[in-house]
Amino acid sequence: MYKKPLYRPRKGAARRFVGFLKREKQTIRALDDVTFAIHPGECVALLGPNGAGKSTTVKLLSGILHPTSGQVRLFGIDPYHNRIDCAMRYGVVFGQRTLLWTHVPVLESLKLYQKMYDIPKPVFNERLKEFAEILDIEQHLHNAPRRLSLGERMRCEIIAALLHQPEVIFLDEPTVGLDVVAKKRIRDFIRRVNHEENVTVLLCSHSMRDVEELSDRIILISRGHIRFDGPKRQLKRQWSNERKVKILYKRATTKGWKRQLQDLPGVINLEVNNGQITCRINQTQIPISVILQTAMALLEVDDIEVTEPNLEDIIRDIFGAENRSLNQTMEAH
Amino acid sequence: MSYKDIIRQLRLLPEYIRISFLQIAENKIQLFGAFFTTSINLVLYILFWGVITYQIPVLTGFGWVTWGQGELTFLIGMTEVAWGFGAFAWMGIWQIHWYITEIGIETFQIRPAGSIYQILATSLWAGGLIQVVVGGIMLSLSVLTFGLIVTPFSIILGVSALLIGQAALYLLWSCLCCLAFWIGKNEGILTISDALEYNFARMPIDIMPIGVQYFLLFVFPVIFISTVPTMIILNLIPLNFTLLYIGIASLLVIIWLIFLRIIWSRGLKHYQPVGG
């Protein structure tokens, strides 16, 4: 909970003067009734729109912030009051901030962290060599971060966060602003660390590709409340009844086939392009088998592909619906 | 914080100093700038005190200290040494409020070391040592030119007084800078510190009224920056007073350290991260 100044235009010089002297403040609950537990080795994605409370959650878990009420436990202890003990056991990557000295070679920053975390020299050398090889940044370790590209710097940041063999790693937008190649490299690396070293990962990202590829469990957070907490598959089942169906055909056997398919209940939209039909269907209104049977009766079908909607569509639908209902409530008031 | 943590953090200090030198090596022009401004400052101070001592050949103190031209020249050198060392070791305190209000302290809080320690260590500025060297040359010249008597023992005591005194003064400023947790940006406080240091640290404090002396001794201990070390090194005050000054400074260090710890830990509960 924190207080935020309100910048409200006031009429009249006297009121403006009073407003200048005493700014009105609004109490905001950044997080409210948020309860979850993460088990060792899990890779959990914390998703939500901007200002939902994701970063605040990470900052509470890493002991940067203190909750006004409630409890936060990391490794079974309070991370705020045992900050140094916890910090020895976790790693953090803030996509928007750097943990490295901007003007000195990356290696120098890492050497300092070696001493800070009491990493034995052989372990440090071995891990550094291994990580640098995997992330392909060996040649950049001798450059200052200010001379590196964003992707190169971010890979160095990830190494800095993982050198001390943390049990938990908090990733706050680790791939923001990166190109597809850099993103993939970082994702592969995180997956590897999660699987091979059993590092627990808490990922905050707006990149659904990151979430799709890395996490098994999703916590959806919005306006400080948890909207969903469960496996990725369950989110898809629970929030989306849509499926995307692609049908490749050689030729039509019946006239007016397109109209017939379009008129089936539950078909949301249907596009035809160069012998390929793409349509979205609502499973609660029509089983996939009916679509397929109808298509096979009307067309000479070559291939059929049914896909689940991607996470981005689902998340957009959930938060879009939430915004719409909030706007309606505000209008009603 | 356990004893083991404190030892581990102290072991980091050489690494921080090394990084500070590496940073300077990246920006060599800054070094030349520091050398140039220090030298110009010195010439101006010498001219200033030259004018004063031309009018009044000897400044008599309120107590037993007599400030002649030699002592004043030594004081100028000592001021440079003190400011240079302050710029090297304590630069970070001027950035505390900036980190709290604009940059964010997250990057320090997630590391297994004290946050203020990290802010200070990260901000070590090796360029300040140029000022120490220039000041040191000035000290040597004043000793040789004016035949001042200096002993190794008095140097050790004087340097100790300087280091402890600086810690006392700058810890007080750190406490004031930490008020940024509650009041937001507060550069005004730093302006006061600059004014106090600039106007009083380079003056022979004991020529001032006794009330001002007490203020600068107990409230804003600027007196420890250069006047006390100068008086100790030049044997201008007896040993028992030397030890008394060092004792007062040590006491102030302990008091301000305790306050700093309290203010920081309370302030953290008011901390609002920058950008979420």
PDB file of N, CA, C and O in Angstrom, chain A residues 150-188:
ATOM      1  N   LEU A 150      22.230  -3.970 -26.689  1.00  0.00           N
ATOM      2  CA  LEU A 150      21.305  -4.320 -25.606  1.00  0.00           C
ATOM      3  C   LEU A 150      21.282  -5.831 -25.366  1.00  0.00           C
ATOM      4  O   LEU A 150      21.311  -6.290 -24.217  1.00  0.00           O
ATOM      5  N   GLY A 151      21.259  -6.590 -26.461  1.00  0.00           N
ATOM      6  CA  GLY A 151      21.210  -8.050 -26.346  1.00  0.00           C
ATOM      7  C   GLY A 151      22.464  -8.598 -25.685  1.00  0.00           C
ATOM      8  O   GLY A 151      22.388  -9.490 -24.821  1.00  0.00           O
ATOM      9  N   GLU A 152      23.616  -8.054 -26.062  1.00  0.00           N
ATOM     10  CA  GLU A 152      24.883  -8.519 -25.469  1.00  0.00           C
ATOM     11  C   GLU A 152      24.925  -8.176 -23.988  1.00  0.00           C
ATOM     12  O   GLU A 152      25.313  -8.990 -23.151  1.00  0.00           O
ATOM     13  N   ARG A 153      24.478  -6.957 -23.681  1.00  0.00           N
ATOM     14  CA  ARG A 153      24.489  -6.530 -22.276  1.00  0.00           C
ATOM     15  C   ARG A 153      23.542  -7.392 -21.449  1.00  0.00           C
ATOM     16  O   ARG A 153      23.886  -7.810 -20.354  1.00  0.00           O
ATOM     17  N   MET A 154      22.383  -7.691 -22.014  1.00  0.00           N
ATOM     18  CA  MET A 154      21.407  -8.467 -21.256  1.00  0.00           C
ATOM     19  C   MET A 154      21.932  -9.869 -20.964  1.00  0.00           C
ATOM     20  O   MET A 154      21.712 -10.413 -19.889  1.00  0.00           O
ATOM     21  N   ARG A 155      22.676 -10.431 -21.924  1.00  0.00           N
ATOM     22  CA  ARG A 155      23.256 -11.758 -21.694  1.00  0.00           C
ATOM     23  C   ARG A 155      24.281 -11.693 -20.558  1.00  0.00           C
ATOM     24  O   ARG A 155      24.371 -12.595 -19.733  1.00  0.00           O
ATOM     25  N   CYS A 156      25.011 -10.574 -20.506  1.00  0.00           N
ATOM     26  CA  CYS A 156      25.995 -10.401 -19.423  1.00  0.00           C
ATOM     27  C   CYS A 156      25.269 -10.257 -18.081  1.00  0.00           C
ATOM     28  O   CYS A 156      25.711 -10.775 -17.056  1.00  0.00           O
ATOM     29  N   GLU A 157      24.154  -9.542 -18.099  1.00  0.00           N
ATOM     30  CA  GLU A 157      23.369  -9.343 -16.870  1.00  0.00           C
ATOM     31  C   GLU A 157      22.902 -10.702 -16.331  1.00  0.00           C
ATOM     32  O   GLU A 157      22.917 -10.944 -15.122  1.00  0.00           O
ATOM     33  N   ILE A 158      22.474 -11.554 -17.254  1.00  0.00           N
ATOM     34  CA  ILE A 158      21.967 -12.869 -16.835  1.00  0.00           C
ATOM     35  C   ILE A 158      23.096 -13.695 -16.214  1.00  0.00           C
ATOM     36  O   ILE A 158      22.905 -14.364 -15.202  1.00  0.00           O
ATOM     37  N   ILE A 159      24.271 -13.585 -16.791  1.00  0.00           N
ATOM     38  CA  ILE A 159      25.414 -14.294 -16.201  1.00  0.00           C
ATOM     39  C   ILE A 159      25.685 -13.755 -14.793  1.00  0.00           C
ATOM     40  O   ILE A 159      25.880 -14.519 -13.851  1.00  0.00           O
ATOM     41  N   ALA A 160      25.644 -12.423 -14.665  1.00  0.00           N
ATOM     42  CA  ALA A 160      25.910 -11.811 -13.346  1.00  0.00           C
ATOM     43  C   ALA A 160      24.900 -12.283 -12.306  1.00  0.00           C
ATOM     44  O   ALA A 160      25.213 -12.393 -11.129  1.00  0.00           O
ATOM     45  N   ALA A 161      23.684 -12.575 -12.754  1.00  0.00           N
ATOM     46  CA  ALA A 161      22.647 -12.993 -11.808  1.00  0.00           C
ATOM     47  C   ALA A 161      22.727 -14.478 -11.481  1.00  0.00           C
ATOM     48  O   ALA A 161      22.135 -14.924 -10.496  1.00  0.00           O
ATOM     49  N   LEU A 162      23.462 -15.241 -12.291  1.00  0.00           N
ATOM     50  CA  LEU A 162      23.439 -16.701 -12.105  1.00  0.00           C
ATOM     51  C   LEU A 162      24.768 -17.313 -11.681  1.00  0.00           C
ATOM     52  O   LEU A 162      24.828 -18.497 -11.376  1.00  0.00           O
ATOM     53  N   LEU A 163      25.813 -16.488 -11.647  1.00  0.00           N
ATOM     54  CA  LEU A 163      27.136 -17.048 -11.355  1.00  0.00           C
ATOM     55  C   LEU A 163      27.217 -17.708  -9.987  1.00  0.00           C
ATOM     56  O   LEU A 163      27.950 -18.671  -9.792  1.00  0.00           O
ATOM     57  N   HIS A 164      26.474 -17.195  -9.039  1.00  0.00           N
ATOM     58  CA  HIS A 164      26.601 -17.703  -7.668  1.00  0.00           C
ATOM     59  C   HIS A 164      25.678 -18.888  -7.385  1.00  0.00           C
ATOM     60  O   HIS A 164      25.426 -19.194  -6.221  1.00  0.00           O
ATOM     61  N   GLN A 165      25.222 -19.552  -8.420  1.00  0.00           N
ATOM     62  CA  GLN A 165      24.354 -20.724  -8.313  1.00  0.00           C
ATOM     63  C   GLN A 165      23.132 -20.450  -7.432  1.00  0.00           C
ATOM     64  O   GLN A 165      22.929 -21.111  -6.400  1.00  0.00           O
ATOM     65  N   PRO A 166      22.322 -19.466  -7.804  1.00  0.00           N
ATOM     66  CA  PRO A 166      21.162 -19.168  -6.968  1.00  0.00           C
ATOM     67  C   PRO A 166      20.132 -20.295  -7.022  1.00  0.00           C
ATOM     68  O   PRO A 166      20.075 -21.035  -8.003  1.00  0.00           O
ATOM     69  N   GLU A 167      19.342 -20.362  -5.962  1.00  0.00           N
ATOM     70  CA  GLU A 167      18.284 -21.389  -5.949  1.00  0.00           C
ATOM     71  C   GLU A 167      17.036 -20.859  -6.646  1.00  0.00           C
ATOM     72  O   GLU A 167      16.217 -21.615  -7.126  1.00  0.00           O
ATOM     73  N   VAL A 168      16.909 -19.525  -6.607  1.00  0.00           N
ATOM     74  CA  VAL A 168      15.747 -18.883  -7.231  1.00  0.00           C
ATOM     75  C   VAL A 168      16.243 -17.744  -8.105  1.00  0.00           C
ATOM     76  O   VAL A 168      17.204 -17.059  -7.737  1.00  0.00           O
ATOM     77  N   ILE A 169      15.601 -17.556  -9.243  1.00  0.00           N
ATOM     78  CA  ILE A 169      15.954 -16.382 -10.045  1.00  0.00           C
ATOM     79  C   ILE A 169      14.675 -15.633 -10.437  1.00  0.00           C
ATOM     80  O   ILE A 169      13.696 -16.236 -10.862  1.00  0.00           O
ATOM     81  N   PHE A 170      14.711 -14.318 -10.200  1.00  0.00           N
ATOM     82  CA  PHE A 170      13.589 -13.455 -10.570  1.00  0.00           C
ATOM     83  C   PHE A 170      13.964 -12.748 -11.866  1.00  0.00           C
ATOM     84  O   PHE A 170      15.001 -12.073 -11.918  1.00  0.00           O
ATOM     85  N   LEU A 171      13.152 -12.912 -12.856  1.00  0.00           N
ATOM     86  CA  LEU A 171      13.443 -12.281 -14.148  1.00  0.00           C
ATOM     87  C   LEU A 171      12.344 -11.275 -14.451  1.00  0.00           C
ATOM     88  O   LEU A 171      11.202 -11.659 -14.700  1.00  0.00           O
ATOM     89  N   ASP A 172      12.698 -10.008 -14.410  1.00  0.00           N
ATOM     90  CA  ASP A 172      11.711  -8.966 -14.681  1.00  0.00           C
ATOM     91  C   ASP A 172      11.991  -8.409 -16.081  1.00  0.00           C
ATOM     92  O   ASP A 172      12.948  -7.654 -16.265  1.00  0.00           O
ATOM     93  N   GLU A 173      11.218  -8.817 -17.039  1.00  0.00           N
ATOM     94  CA  GLU A 173      11.374  -8.410 -18.443  1.00  0.00           C
ATOM     95  C   GLU A 173      12.794  -8.682 -18.963  1.00  0.00           C
ATOM     96  O   GLU A 173      13.480  -7.764 -19.395  1.00  0.00           O
ATOM     97  N   PRO A 174      13.224  -9.933 -18.937  1.00  0.00           N
ATOM     98  CA  PRO A 174      14.624 -10.189 -19.350  1.00  0.00           C
ATOM     99  C   PRO A 174      14.859 -10.044 -20.847  1.00  0.00           C
ATOM    100  O   PRO A 174      16.005  -9.920 -21.265  1.00  0.00           O
ATOM    101  N   THR A 175      13.788 -10.056 -21.650  1.00  0.00           N
ATOM    102  CA  THR A 175      14.026  -9.992 -23.098  1.00  0.00           C
ATOM    103  C   THR A 175      13.462  -8.723 -23.720  1.00  0.00           C
ATOM    104  O   THR A 175      13.322  -8.657 -24.943  1.00  0.00           O
ATOM    105  N   VAL A 176      13.177  -7.736 -22.883  1.00  0.00           N
ATOM    106  CA  VAL A 176      12.563  -6.517 -23.416  1.00  0.00           C
ATOM    107  C   VAL A 176      13.521  -5.811 -24.393  1.00  0.00           C
ATOM    108  O   VAL A 176      14.709  -5.645 -24.105  1.00  0.00           O
ATOM    109  N   GLY A 177      13.016  -5.500 -25.541  1.00  0.00           N
ATOM    110  CA  GLY A 177      13.815  -4.753 -26.529  1.00  0.00           C
ATOM    111  C   GLY A 177      14.826  -5.572 -27.295  1.00  0.00           C
ATOM    112  O   GLY A 177      15.641  -5.011 -28.017  1.00  0.00           O
ATOM    113  N   LEU A 178      14.809  -6.898 -27.147  1.00  0.00           N
ATOM    114  CA  LEU A 178      15.832  -7.705 -27.833  1.00  0.00           C
ATOM    115  C   LEU A 178      15.319  -8.233 -29.166  1.00  0.00           C
ATOM    116  O   LEU A 178      14.113  -8.395 -29.365  1.00  0.00           O
ATOM    117  N   ASP A 179      16.281  -8.563 -30.057  1.00  0.00           N
ATOM    118  CA  ASP A 179      15.862  -9.140 -31.333  1.00  0.00           C
ATOM    119  C   ASP A 179      15.542 -10.626 -31.138  1.00  0.00           C
ATOM    120  O   ASP A 179      15.809 -11.203 -30.078  1.00  0.00           O
ATOM    121  N   VAL A 180      14.980 -11.246 -32.159  1.00  0.00           N
ATOM    122  CA  VAL A 180      14.497 -12.622 -32.009  1.00  0.00           C
ATOM    123  C   VAL A 180      15.619 -13.610 -31.678  1.00  0.00           C
ATOM    124  O   VAL A 180      15.422 -14.547 -30.902  1.00  0.00           O
ATOM    125  N   VAL A 181      16.798 -13.369 -32.253  1.00  0.00           N
ATOM    126  CA  VAL A 181      17.914 -14.294 -32.018  1.00  0.00           C
ATOM    127  C   VAL A 181      18.355 -14.210 -30.549  1.00  0.00           C
ATOM    128  O   VAL A 181      18.514 -15.232 -29.870  1.00  0.00           O
ATOM    129  N   ALA A 182      18.510 -12.979 -30.065  1.00  0.00           N
ATOM    130  CA  ALA A 182      18.930 -12.782 -28.672  1.00  0.00           C
ATOM    131  C   ALA A 182      17.881 -13.338 -27.715  1.00  0.00           C
ATOM    132  O   ALA A 182      18.214 -13.986 -26.715  1.00  0.00           O
ATOM    133  N   LYS A 183      16.617 -13.114 -28.046  1.00  0.00           N
ATOM    134  CA  LYS A 183      15.539 -13.618 -27.191  1.00  0.00           C
ATOM    135  C   LYS A 183      15.612 -15.133 -27.074  1.00  0.00           C
ATOM    136  O   LYS A 183      15.500 -15.692 -25.998  1.00  0.00           O
ATOM    137  N   LYS A 184      15.803 -15.772 -28.221  1.00  0.00           N
ATOM    138  CA  LYS A 184      15.815 -17.237 -28.238  1.00  0.00           C
ATOM    139  C   LYS A 184      16.983 -17.767 -27.413  1.00  0.00           C
ATOM    140  O   LYS A 184      16.842 -18.706 -26.639  1.00  0.00           O
ATOM    141  N   ARG A 185      18.130 -17.135 -27.577  1.00  0.00           N
ATOM    142  CA  ARG A 185      19.323 -17.567 -26.853  1.00  0.00           C
ATOM    143  C   ARG A 185      19.082 -17.473 -25.343  1.00  0.00           C
ATOM    144  O   ARG A 185      19.423 -18.379 -24.589  1.00  0.00           O
ATOM    145  N   ILE A 186      18.488 -16.372 -24.932  1.00  0.00           N
ATOM    146  CA  ILE A 186      18.233 -16.172 -23.503  1.00  0.00           C
ATOM    147  C   ILE A 186      17.192 -17.168 -22.994  1.00  0.00           C
ATOM    148  O   ILE A 186      17.360 -17.769 -21.932  1.00  0.00           O
ATOM    149  N   ARG A 187      16.165 -17.392 -23.784  1.00  0.00           N
ATOM    150  CA  ARG A 187      15.129 -18.353 -23.379  1.00  0.00           C
ATOM    151  C   ARG A 187      15.725 -19.753 -23.222  1.00  0.00           C
ATOM    152  O   ARG A 187      15.462 -20.436 -22.237  1.00  0.00           O
ATOM    153  N   ASP A 188      16.538 -20.154 -24.200  1.00  0.00           N
ATOM    154  CA  ASP A 188      17.153 -21.489 -24.137  1.00  0.00           C
ATOM    155  C   ASP A 188      18.013 -21.612 -22.895  1.00  0.00           C
ATOM    156  O   ASP A 188      18.025 -22.647 -22.231  1.00  0.00           O
TER     157      ASP A 188
END
